[in-house]
Coordinates of C-alpha atoms in Angstrom, one line a residue:
X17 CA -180.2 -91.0 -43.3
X18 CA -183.2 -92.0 -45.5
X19 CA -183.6 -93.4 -48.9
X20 CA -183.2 -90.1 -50.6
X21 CA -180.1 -88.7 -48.6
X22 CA -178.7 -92.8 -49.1
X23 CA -179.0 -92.4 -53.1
X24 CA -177.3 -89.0 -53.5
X25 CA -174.4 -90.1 -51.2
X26 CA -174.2 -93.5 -53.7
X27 CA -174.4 -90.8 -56.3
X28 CA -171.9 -88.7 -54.9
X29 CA -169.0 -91.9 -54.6
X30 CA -169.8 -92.7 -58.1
X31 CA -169.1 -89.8 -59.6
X32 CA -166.2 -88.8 -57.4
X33 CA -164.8 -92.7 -58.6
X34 CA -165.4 -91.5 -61.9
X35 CA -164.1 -88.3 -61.9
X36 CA -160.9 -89.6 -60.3
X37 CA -160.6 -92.4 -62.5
X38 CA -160.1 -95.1 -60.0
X39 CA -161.4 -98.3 -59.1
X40 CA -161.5 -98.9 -55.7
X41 CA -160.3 -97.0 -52.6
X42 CA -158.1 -98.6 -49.7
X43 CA -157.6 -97.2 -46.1
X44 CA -153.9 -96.2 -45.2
X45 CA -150.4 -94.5 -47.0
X46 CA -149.3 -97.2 -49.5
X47 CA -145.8 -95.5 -48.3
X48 CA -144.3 -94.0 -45.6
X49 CA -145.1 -90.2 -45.6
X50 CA -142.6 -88.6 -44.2
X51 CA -139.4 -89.8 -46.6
X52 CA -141.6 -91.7 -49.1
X53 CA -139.7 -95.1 -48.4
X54 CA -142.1 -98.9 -48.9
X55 CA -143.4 -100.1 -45.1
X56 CA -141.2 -103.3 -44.1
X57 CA -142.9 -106.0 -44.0
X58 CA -143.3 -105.2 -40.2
X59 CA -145.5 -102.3 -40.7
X60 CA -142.4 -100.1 -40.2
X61 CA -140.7 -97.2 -41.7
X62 CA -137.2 -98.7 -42.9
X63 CA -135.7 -95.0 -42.4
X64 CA -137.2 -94.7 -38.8
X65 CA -139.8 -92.4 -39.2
X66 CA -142.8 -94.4 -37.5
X67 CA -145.0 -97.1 -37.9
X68 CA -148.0 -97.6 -40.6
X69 CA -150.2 -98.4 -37.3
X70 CA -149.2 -94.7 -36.6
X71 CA -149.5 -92.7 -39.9
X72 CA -152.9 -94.7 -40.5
X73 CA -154.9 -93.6 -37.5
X74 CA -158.1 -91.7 -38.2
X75 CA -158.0 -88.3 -37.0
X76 CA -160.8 -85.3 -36.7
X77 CA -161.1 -82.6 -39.3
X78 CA -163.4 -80.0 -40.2
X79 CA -162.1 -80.2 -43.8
X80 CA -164.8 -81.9 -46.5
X81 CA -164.4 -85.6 -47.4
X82 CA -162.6 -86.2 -51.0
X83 CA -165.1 -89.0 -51.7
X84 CA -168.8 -87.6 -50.4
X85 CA -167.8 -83.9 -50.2
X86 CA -169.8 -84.0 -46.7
X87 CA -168.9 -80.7 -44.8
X88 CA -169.6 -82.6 -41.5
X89 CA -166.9 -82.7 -39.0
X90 CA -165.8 -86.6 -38.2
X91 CA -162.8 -88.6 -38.4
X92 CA -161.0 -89.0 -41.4
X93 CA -158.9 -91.7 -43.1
X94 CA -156.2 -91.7 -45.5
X95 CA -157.0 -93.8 -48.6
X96 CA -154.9 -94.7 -51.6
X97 CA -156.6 -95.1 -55.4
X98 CA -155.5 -96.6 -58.1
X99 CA -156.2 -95.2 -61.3
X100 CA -155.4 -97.9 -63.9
X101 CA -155.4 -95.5 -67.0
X102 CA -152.8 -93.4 -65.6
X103 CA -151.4 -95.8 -63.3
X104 CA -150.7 -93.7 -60.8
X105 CA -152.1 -94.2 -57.3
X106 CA -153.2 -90.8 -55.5
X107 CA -153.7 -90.3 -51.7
X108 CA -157.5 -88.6 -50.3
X109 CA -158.7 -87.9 -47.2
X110 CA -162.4 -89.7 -46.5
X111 CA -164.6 -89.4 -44.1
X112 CA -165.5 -93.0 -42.1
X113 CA -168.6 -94.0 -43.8
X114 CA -166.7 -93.4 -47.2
X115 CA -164.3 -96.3 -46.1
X116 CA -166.8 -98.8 -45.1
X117 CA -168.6 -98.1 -47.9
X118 CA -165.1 -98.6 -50.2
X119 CA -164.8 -101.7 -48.2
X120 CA -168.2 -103.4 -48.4
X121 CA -170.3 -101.7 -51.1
X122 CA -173.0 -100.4 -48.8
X123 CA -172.6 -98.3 -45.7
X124 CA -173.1 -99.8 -41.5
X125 CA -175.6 -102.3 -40.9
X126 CA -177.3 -99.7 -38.6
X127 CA -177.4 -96.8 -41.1
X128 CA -178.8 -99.1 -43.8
X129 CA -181.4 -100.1 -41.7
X130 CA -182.3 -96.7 -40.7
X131 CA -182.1 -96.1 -45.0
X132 CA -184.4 -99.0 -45.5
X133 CA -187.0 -98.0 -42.6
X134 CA -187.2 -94.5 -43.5
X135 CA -189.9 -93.5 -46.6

């Protein structure tokens, strides 16, 4: 990635941040999603569906991230956001580098050096 390709993709997060309303974005289903029920404080379904551990695994999919819009195929996470004018908190599907970026503000160490090295 280089310095252009590293400023539309801050471009693209920002705007889908905006357009969603939300603040911030979190990796994993805030509740069980099968039956909807809150995770014990054991990271388990109190209704026996699973585990969080389970439902929270990345997985491949050909299907575009909800954060970058990248049409690459990669992993993807569920994330939860909250929007705080609405209060409601709405699930997406993000790609990898979406969630470290939600998590740290900036993307890998090796990417970013590969952003900063690049003209």
């Amino acid at each position: 990635m280089n310095k252009r390709e590293y400023a539309q993709y801050e471009a693209a997060v920002k705007d889908f941040f905006e357009r969603e309303g939300i603040t911030n974005l979190s990796t994993g289903h805030i509740e069980c999603p099968e039956c909807g029920s809150a995770w014990e404080d054991d990271g388990k379904c109190p209704e026996g569906c699973g585990n969080r551990e389970t439902f929270d695994e990345p997985y491949f999919s050909w299907s575009p991230c909800d954060c970058c819009a990248t049409s690459l195929g990669g992993d993807r996470e569920i994330a939860t956001g909250y929007n705080p004018t609405t209060g409601e908190i709405q699930e997406y599907q993000i790609c990898t580098n979406c969630a470290y970026y939600a998590e740290y503000g900036r993307l890998d160490d090796t990417t970013m050096l590969e952003v900063e090295g690049s003209e």
